Tab-separated table of C-alpha atoms in Angstrom:
chain	number	residue	atom	x	y	z
A	534	MET	CA	0.000	0.000	0.000
A	535	SER	CA	1.603	3.258	-1.115
A	536	LEU	CA	1.524	6.539	0.777
A	537	TRP	CA	-1.148	9.075	-0.162
A	538	VAL	CA	1.532	11.478	-1.396
A	539	ASP	CA	2.368	8.913	-4.126
A	540	GLN	CA	-1.054	7.313	-4.527
A	541	PHE	CA	-2.854	10.603	-5.275
A	542	ARG	CA	0.005	12.351	-7.096
A	543	PRO	CA	-1.224	14.031	-10.318
A	544	ARG	CA	-0.154	12.174	-13.458
A	545	THR	CA	-0.901	14.812	-16.140
A	546	LEU	CA	-0.475	18.574	-16.428
A	547	ASP	CA	-4.260	19.019	-16.613
A	548	THR	CA	-4.773	17.458	-13.175
A	549	LEU	CA	-2.306	19.706	-11.317
A	550	HIS	CA	-4.142	21.779	-8.722
A	551	TYR	CA	-2.151	25.016	-8.661
A	552	HIS	CA	0.112	27.186	-10.854
A	553	ARG	CA	-2.226	26.658	-13.822
A	554	GLY	CA	-0.334	29.189	-15.910
A	555	LEU	CA	2.880	27.214	-15.522
A	556	SER	CA	1.085	23.996	-16.519
A	557	GLU	CA	-0.258	25.627	-19.704
A	558	ARG	CA	3.215	26.877	-20.568
A	559	LEU	CA	4.687	23.391	-20.126
A	560	LYS	CA	1.963	21.868	-22.333
A	561	SER	CA	2.751	24.406	-25.027
A	562	LEU	CA	6.488	23.660	-24.845
A	563	ALA	CA	5.916	19.890	-24.955
A	564	SER	CA	3.844	20.167	-28.131
A	565	SER	CA	5.999	22.794	-29.859
A	566	GLY	CA	8.633	20.388	-31.220
A	567	ASP	CA	11.427	22.617	-29.894
A	568	PHE	CA	11.816	21.454	-26.310
A	569	PRO	CA	14.723	23.179	-24.493
A	570	HIS	CA	16.943	22.260	-21.556
A	571	MET	CA	15.026	23.269	-18.417
A	572	LEU	CA	15.730	24.255	-14.828
A	573	PHE	CA	12.930	23.803	-12.293
A	574	TYR	CA	13.653	25.638	-9.050
A	575	GLY	CA	11.697	26.439	-5.931
A	576	PRO	CA	11.359	25.442	-2.262
A	577	SER	CA	11.212	21.833	-1.137
A	578	GLY	CA	7.758	20.301	-1.401
A	579	ALA	CA	6.429	22.845	-3.923
A	580	GLY	CA	5.879	20.182	-6.604
A	581	LYS	CA	8.927	20.391	-8.890
A	582	LYS	CA	9.301	16.633	-9.463
A	583	THR	CA	5.552	16.181	-9.953
A	584	ARG	CA	5.594	18.821	-12.709
A	585	VAL	CA	8.634	17.230	-14.309
A	586	SER	CA	6.950	13.786	-14.407
A	587	CYS	CA	3.736	15.321	-15.820
A	588	THR	CA	5.790	17.129	-18.475
A	589	LEU	CA	7.514	13.855	-19.442
A	590	ARG	CA	4.119	12.186	-19.846
A	591	GLN	CA	3.027	15.072	-22.065
A	592	LEU	CA	6.200	14.609	-24.144
A	593	PHE	CA	6.294	10.811	-24.477
A	594	GLY	CA	2.915	9.431	-23.375
A	595	PRO	CA	2.069	6.886	-20.611
A	596	GLY	CA	5.061	4.663	-21.471
A	597	VAL	CA	7.279	7.026	-19.483
A	598	GLU	CA	5.702	5.679	-16.257
A	599	LYS	CA	7.114	2.158	-16.821
A	600	LEU	CA	10.127	2.605	-14.587
A	601	LYS	CA	12.976	0.414	-13.458
A	602	ILE	CA	15.582	1.081	-10.813
A	603	ASP	CA	19.180	0.342	-11.692
A	604	GLN	CA	22.517	0.756	-9.966
A	605	ARG	CA	25.578	1.859	-11.891
A	606	VAL	CA	29.172	1.511	-10.737
A	607	PHE	CA	31.693	4.169	-11.762
A	608	LEU	CA	35.458	3.750	-11.414
A	609	THR	CA	37.465	6.760	-10.233
A	610	PRO	CA	41.040	7.411	-11.439
A	611	SER	CA	42.250	5.930	-8.134
A	612	LYS	CA	40.289	2.707	-8.960
A	613	ARG	CA	37.703	3.362	-6.263
A	614	LYS	CA	34.172	2.183	-7.081
A	615	ILE	CA	31.302	4.681	-6.811
A	616	GLU	CA	27.723	3.351	-6.822
A	617	VAL	CA	24.884	5.588	-8.030
A	618	ASN	CA	21.188	4.683	-8.216
A	619	LEU	CA	19.292	5.413	-11.444
A	620	VAL	CA	15.563	5.516	-12.193
A	621	GLN	CA	14.866	5.073	-15.894
A	622	SER	CA	12.322	4.328	-18.588
A	623	ASN	CA	12.750	3.906	-22.351
A	624	TYR	CA	12.535	7.668	-22.731
A	625	HIS	CA	14.303	9.205	-19.745
A	626	ILE	CA	16.766	8.613	-16.930
A	627	GLU	CA	16.789	10.226	-13.486
A	628	ILE	CA	20.004	10.614	-11.493
A	629	THR	CA	21.234	12.323	-8.339
A	630	PRO	CA	24.973	12.878	-8.979
A	631	SER	CA	25.495	14.475	-5.556
A	632	GLU	CA	25.232	10.926	-4.114
A	633	ALA	CA	28.759	10.425	-5.428
A	634	GLY	CA	30.105	13.314	-3.314
A	635	ASN	CA	33.311	14.803	-4.709
A	636	HIS	CA	33.212	12.395	-7.664
A	637	ASP	CA	29.977	13.841	-9.120
A	638	ARG	CA	31.925	15.167	-12.141
A	639	LEU	CA	32.822	11.589	-13.089
A	640	VAL	CA	29.140	10.555	-12.987
A	641	ILE	CA	28.099	13.542	-15.098
A	642	GLN	CA	30.771	13.004	-17.729
A	643	ASP	CA	30.499	9.223	-18.135
A	644	LEU	CA	26.745	8.772	-17.857
A	645	LEU	CA	25.636	11.743	-19.946
A	646	LYS	CA	28.156	10.984	-22.674
A	647	GLU	CA	26.916	7.404	-22.867
A	648	ILE	CA	23.246	8.469	-23.051
A	649	ALA	CA	23.879	11.236	-25.554
A	650	GLN	CA	25.755	8.962	-27.958
A	651	THR	CA	22.910	6.422	-28.155
A	652	GLN	CA	19.928	7.006	-30.430
A	653	GLN	CA	16.299	6.721	-29.303
A	654	VAL	CA	15.445	3.045	-29.920
A	655	ASP	CA	11.637	3.322	-29.774
A	656	LEU	CA	10.631	4.098	-33.347
A	657	GLY	CA	7.110	5.009	-32.207
A	658	ALA	CA	8.325	7.646	-29.748
A	659	LYS	CA	6.885	11.142	-30.132
A	660	GLN	CA	10.331	12.724	-29.651
A	661	ARG	CA	13.725	11.768	-31.072
A	662	PHE	CA	15.665	12.662	-27.923
A	663	LYS	CA	16.075	11.245	-24.423
A	664	VAL	CA	15.584	13.317	-21.276
A	665	VAL	CA	18.018	13.285	-18.354
A	666	ILE	CA	16.646	14.542	-15.021
A	667	ILE	CA	19.298	15.705	-12.565
A	668	ASN	CA	18.066	16.045	-8.986
A	669	GLU	CA	19.714	18.321	-6.411
A	670	ALA	CA	21.471	20.208	-9.198
A	671	ASP	CA	22.395	22.996	-6.768
A	672	SER	CA	24.504	20.479	-4.792
A	673	LEU	CA	26.788	19.739	-7.757
A	674	SER	CA	30.435	20.720	-7.439
A	675	ARG	CA	31.903	23.409	-9.692
A	676	ASP	CA	33.784	20.796	-11.709
A	677	ALA	CA	30.600	18.793	-12.261
A	678	GLN	CA	28.731	21.921	-13.351
A	679	ALA	CA	31.486	22.762	-15.837
A	680	ALA	CA	31.317	19.220	-17.253
A	681	LEU	CA	27.532	19.490	-17.473
A	682	ARG	CA	27.771	22.768	-19.380
A	683	ARG	CA	30.021	21.238	-22.033
A	684	THR	CA	27.734	18.213	-22.402
A	685	MET	CA	24.657	20.435	-22.808
A	686	GLU	CA	26.346	22.240	-25.696
A	687	LYS	CA	27.691	19.164	-27.466
A	688	TYR	CA	24.778	16.707	-27.397
A	689	MET	CA	21.700	18.936	-27.804
A	690	SER	CA	20.398	16.895	-30.776
A	691	ASN	CA	20.073	13.574	-28.883
A	692	MET	CA	19.423	14.681	-25.319
A	693	ARG	CA	17.578	17.239	-23.198
A	694	ILE	CA	18.485	17.940	-19.587
A	695	ILE	CA	16.001	18.890	-16.858
A	696	LEU	CA	17.574	20.189	-13.652
A	697	CYS	CA	15.776	20.289	-10.283
A	698	ALA	CA	17.106	22.652	-7.628
A	699	ASN	CA	15.899	24.459	-4.521
A	700	SER	CA	17.822	27.594	-5.473
A	701	THR	CA	19.639	28.953	-8.521
A	702	SER	CA	22.235	30.830	-6.465
A	703	ARG	CA	24.691	27.893	-6.405
A	704	LEU	CA	24.500	27.160	-10.129
A	705	ILE	CA	27.060	28.723	-12.453
A	706	ALA	CA	25.817	31.344	-14.909
A	707	PRO	CA	26.629	29.332	-18.107
A	708	ILE	CA	24.241	26.551	-17.012
A	709	LYS	CA	21.445	28.970	-16.149
A	710	SER	CA	21.866	30.736	-19.496
A	711	ARG	CA	21.473	27.428	-21.396
A	712	CYS	CA	18.225	26.466	-19.619
A	713	LEU	CA	14.691	27.747	-19.640
A	714	LEU	CA	14.075	28.667	-15.998
A	715	MET	CA	10.804	27.478	-14.433
A	716	ARG	CA	10.096	28.787	-10.945
A	717	VAL	CA	7.771	26.528	-8.966
A	718	ALA	CA	6.718	28.662	-6.018
A	719	ALA	CA	5.345	27.258	-2.773
A	720	PRO	CA	1.539	26.964	-2.876
A	721	SER	CA	-0.580	29.475	-0.963
A	722	SER	CA	-2.575	28.460	2.120
A	723	GLU	CA	-5.787	28.400	0.083
A	724	GLU	CA	-4.210	26.169	-2.591
A	725	MET	CA	-2.871	23.806	0.075
A	726	ASN	CA	-6.312	23.587	1.685
A	727	ASN	CA	-7.825	22.720	-1.716
A	728	VAL	CA	-5.262	19.941	-2.317
A	729	LEU	CA	-5.776	18.494	1.182
A	730	ALA	CA	-9.556	18.488	0.659
A	731	TYR	CA	-9.044	16.692	-2.685
A	732	VAL	CA	-6.784	14.056	-1.099
A	733	ALA	CA	-9.307	13.549	1.717
A	734	ARG	CA	-12.145	13.030	-0.798
A	735	ARG	CA	-10.050	10.513	-2.744
A	736	ALA	CA	-9.283	8.693	0.518
A	737	GLY	CA	-13.006	8.597	1.378
A	738	PHE	CA	-13.484	11.047	4.269
A	739	ASP	CA	-14.322	14.704	4.955
A	740	LEU	CA	-11.522	16.908	6.269
A	741	PRO	CA	-12.624	19.432	8.951
A	742	PRO	CA	-11.501	23.005	8.069
A	743	GLU	CA	-9.851	23.440	11.509
A	744	ALA	CA	-7.664	20.368	10.983
A	745	SER	CA	-6.775	21.473	7.446
A	746	ASP	CA	-5.745	24.947	8.658
A	747	LYS	CA	-3.560	23.450	11.398
A	748	ILE	CA	-1.804	21.134	8.936
A	749	VAL	CA	-1.218	23.993	6.457
A	750	GLU	CA	0.198	26.233	9.194
A	751	ASP	CA	2.581	23.506	10.375
A	752	SER	CA	3.755	22.620	6.847
A	753	GLY	CA	5.070	26.064	5.917
A	754	GLY	CA	4.320	25.771	2.194
A	755	ASN	CA	5.625	22.198	1.856
A	756	MET	CA	2.829	20.305	0.069
A	757	ARG	CA	4.516	16.921	0.434
A	758	LYS	CA	4.870	17.376	4.195
A	759	ALA	CA	1.223	18.504	4.478
A	760	ILE	CA	-0.097	15.325	2.819
A	761	LEU	CA	2.191	13.105	4.911
A	762	VAL	CA	1.004	14.847	8.096
A	763	LEU	CA	-2.635	14.467	7.007
A	764	GLU	CA	-2.164	10.721	6.541
A	765	ALA	CA	-0.375	10.371	9.896
A	766	LEU	CA	-3.124	12.285	11.731
A	767	LYS	CA	-5.810	10.193	10.030
A	768	MET	CA	-4.140	7.041	11.346
A	769	GLN	CA	-3.971	8.496	14.883
A	770	SER	CA	-7.443	10.057	15.012
A	771	PRO	CA	-9.852	8.751	12.330
A	772	ASP	CA	-12.426	11.543	12.833
A	773	LEU	CA	-9.760	14.331	12.930
A	774	THR	CA	-11.645	16.223	15.636
A	775	GLY	CA	-10.554	17.637	18.969
A	776	PRO	CA	-7.053	18.944	19.753
A	777	LEU	CA	-4.651	17.591	17.143
A	778	THR	CA	-0.981	17.194	17.995
A	779	ILE	CA	1.412	17.260	15.040
A	780	ALA	CA	4.614	15.529	16.073
A	781	LYS	CA	7.899	17.168	15.092
A	782	PRO	CA	10.620	14.997	13.506
A	783	ASP	CA	13.199	13.756	16.013
A	784	TRP	CA	16.050	15.600	14.283
A	785	GLU	CA	14.147	18.907	14.485
A	786	VAL	CA	13.491	18.470	18.222
A	787	TYR	CA	17.194	17.630	18.661
A	788	CYS	CA	18.217	20.806	16.780
A	789	HIS	CA	15.972	22.861	19.058
A	790	LYS	CA	17.700	21.325	22.094
A	791	VAL	CA	21.080	22.328	20.631
A	792	ALA	CA	19.816	25.909	20.162
A	793	ASP	CA	18.614	26.000	23.788
A	794	LEU	CA	22.054	24.806	24.948
A	795	ILE	CA	23.729	27.652	23.030
A	796	ILE	CA	21.459	30.244	24.648
A	797	SER	CA	21.570	28.881	28.194
A	798	GLU	CA	25.366	28.917	28.644
A	799	GLN	CA	28.426	30.221	26.786
A	800	SER	CA	31.579	28.362	27.804
A	801	PRO	CA	34.236	26.039	26.326
A	802	ALA	CA	32.575	23.081	28.067
A	803	ARG	CA	29.245	23.958	26.438
A	804	VAL	CA	30.944	24.247	23.012
A	805	MET	CA	32.234	20.681	23.404
A	806	GLU	CA	28.762	19.491	24.427
A	807	VAL	CA	27.188	21.166	21.398
A	808	ARG	CA	29.883	19.712	19.110
A	809	ALA	CA	28.996	16.178	20.261
A	810	LYS	CA	25.330	16.807	19.413
A	811	LEU	CA	26.231	18.241	15.992
A	812	TYR	CA	28.254	15.094	15.263
A	813	GLU	CA	25.201	13.051	16.273
A	814	LEU	CA	23.007	14.921	13.768
A	815	LEU	CA	25.574	14.606	10.965
A	816	SER	CA	26.041	10.879	11.636
A	817	HIS	CA	22.280	10.416	11.082
A	818	CYS	CA	22.619	11.968	7.592
A	819	ILE	CA	20.859	15.263	8.377
A	820	PRO	CA	22.240	17.774	5.799
A	821	PRO	CA	24.518	20.345	7.477
A	822	THR	CA	22.717	23.268	5.823
A	823	ILE	CA	19.400	22.047	7.293
A	824	ILE	CA	21.038	21.693	10.737
A	825	LEU	CA	22.393	25.253	10.558
A	826	LYS	CA	19.094	26.706	9.327
A	827	THR	CA	16.963	24.934	11.967
A	828	ILE	CA	19.246	25.861	14.887
A	829	ALA	CA	19.604	29.462	13.668
A	830	GLU	CA	15.832	29.935	13.397
A	831	ARG	CA	15.358	28.622	16.928
A	832	VAL	CA	18.133	30.844	18.314
A	833	VAL	CA	16.685	33.912	16.565
A	834	ASP	CA	13.289	33.213	18.157
A	835	LYS	CA	14.884	33.238	21.612
A	836	VAL	CA	17.252	36.230	21.521
A	837	ASP	CA	16.843	39.994	21.720
A	838	GLU	CA	15.819	41.910	18.591
A	839	ALA	CA	19.217	43.653	18.421
A	840	LEU	CA	21.026	40.324	17.947
A	841	LYS	CA	18.819	38.687	15.293
A	842	ALA	CA	20.369	40.343	12.209
A	843	ASP	CA	23.931	39.501	13.294
A	844	ILE	CA	23.081	35.860	14.022
A	845	MET	CA	21.481	35.357	10.600
A	846	HIS	CA	24.349	37.208	8.892
A	847	TRP	CA	26.902	34.834	10.396
A	848	ALA	CA	24.708	31.825	9.630
A	849	ALA	CA	24.722	32.853	5.944
A	850	PHE	CA	28.486	33.511	6.092
A	851	TYR	CA	29.314	30.076	7.504
A	852	GLU	CA	26.838	28.343	5.197
A	853	VAL	CA	28.767	29.686	2.189
A	854	ARG	CA	32.077	28.580	3.720
A	855	MET	CA	30.590	25.166	4.495
A	856	ARG	CA	29.690	24.654	0.824
A	857	VAL	CA	33.230	25.538	-0.265
A	858	GLY	CA	35.018	23.534	2.444
A	859	SER	CA	34.984	19.814	3.111
A	860	LYS	CA	34.738	19.389	6.907
A	861	LYS	CA	31.205	20.565	7.701
A	862	ILE	CA	31.604	20.266	11.477
A	863	PHE	CA	34.324	22.968	11.505
A	864	HIS	CA	31.976	25.574	10.057
A	865	LEU	CA	29.001	24.551	12.200
A	866	GLU	CA	31.158	24.787	15.318
A	867	ALA	CA	32.630	28.123	14.213
A	868	TRP	CA	29.103	29.530	13.879
A	869	VAL	CA	28.157	28.217	17.334
A	870	VAL	CA	31.214	29.892	18.892
A	871	LYS	CA	30.436	33.143	17.039
A	872	VAL	CA	26.830	33.148	18.292
A	873	MET	CA	27.975	32.443	21.853
A	874	SER	CA	30.459	35.320	21.582
A	875	LEU	CA	27.804	37.730	20.251
A	876	TYR	CA	25.325	36.682	22.934
A	877	LYS	CA	27.827	37.001	25.795
A	878	HIS	CA	29.141	40.402	24.655
A	879	PHE	CA	25.587	41.698	24.265
A	880	PHE	CA	24.626	40.813	27.820
A	881	TYR	CA	28.006	41.908	29.198
A	882	ASN	CA	27.483	45.363	27.701
A	883	ILE	CA	23.959	45.528	29.137
A	884	ASP	CA	25.210	44.527	32.590
A	885	MET	CA	28.038	47.107	32.483
A	886	SER	CA	25.656	49.871	31.402
A	887	GLU	CA	23.706	49.363	34.639
A	888	PHE	CA	26.736	50.593	36.599
A	889	ASP	CA	27.189	53.781	34.500
């Protein structure tokens, strides 16, 4: 039994519930005969992958939904084996090169070259090219992005590339200039309520407006999270009435505890305690940027108004350094120490001013 988020996922552009103008534009592009490279960007849970899959169906027909999962092994120059999972049909292939870490350039070069040099084998296909979907494109290294740019130029006749990213800020300008940019914004509260009501009807129950509003407020524009929460609440309380408690993920609660530790005491011993908890989060595969963002938001909620801008400034500063560097823990710890320093100096100055 599949989750509702997959079971009730729209299959065609006509059945998408929001951003109708974007859907019409994609239909027009799919039928124009001159389909470009594309870059879908927007916040997590806004529906980028759903729109990409609907666009593929518009391009190639229902055969694009016959998927198989494959695992490819790539050999680095040092003879190390890198395994990458692929999802593919006869018409497209979906990859996440960032799974290969620093060797993502190797995946881009080898795999895309191989796909681009093979002709479309299905003679009945509507299009003569194959589509390559690259997830988490904004996590690609600079070398991988440079390799991708060259491939996009060289093999345009046999291949189209669709990139999915949360932000365009980490993509190099030559890639952005070679793609048609499609911004998939987070749905509004009203649109999210409409989708939740639709999912509830398909699942065979009526969703109370109070419960829908609470789910929408908790989800923060993330449609995928909203549907998952709806299904979880339905399992807990079938009638969805009374006080509903939406459980936070364990990692988020843990991040909030780390933020509270930073605020409650500023000392070398506390830095070591926080470092141990950061290692714990990283060892459970929570992305370092998500850790930094979640802790920073919690700290900002707890501190004085005069400190909020500085804390977010340094969070952005260390996030950039974290993307460039390799040891994520160094930059997370440096931010923690900086916040402790700012917090301690702020209250020291307040205490001293009382004696003036």
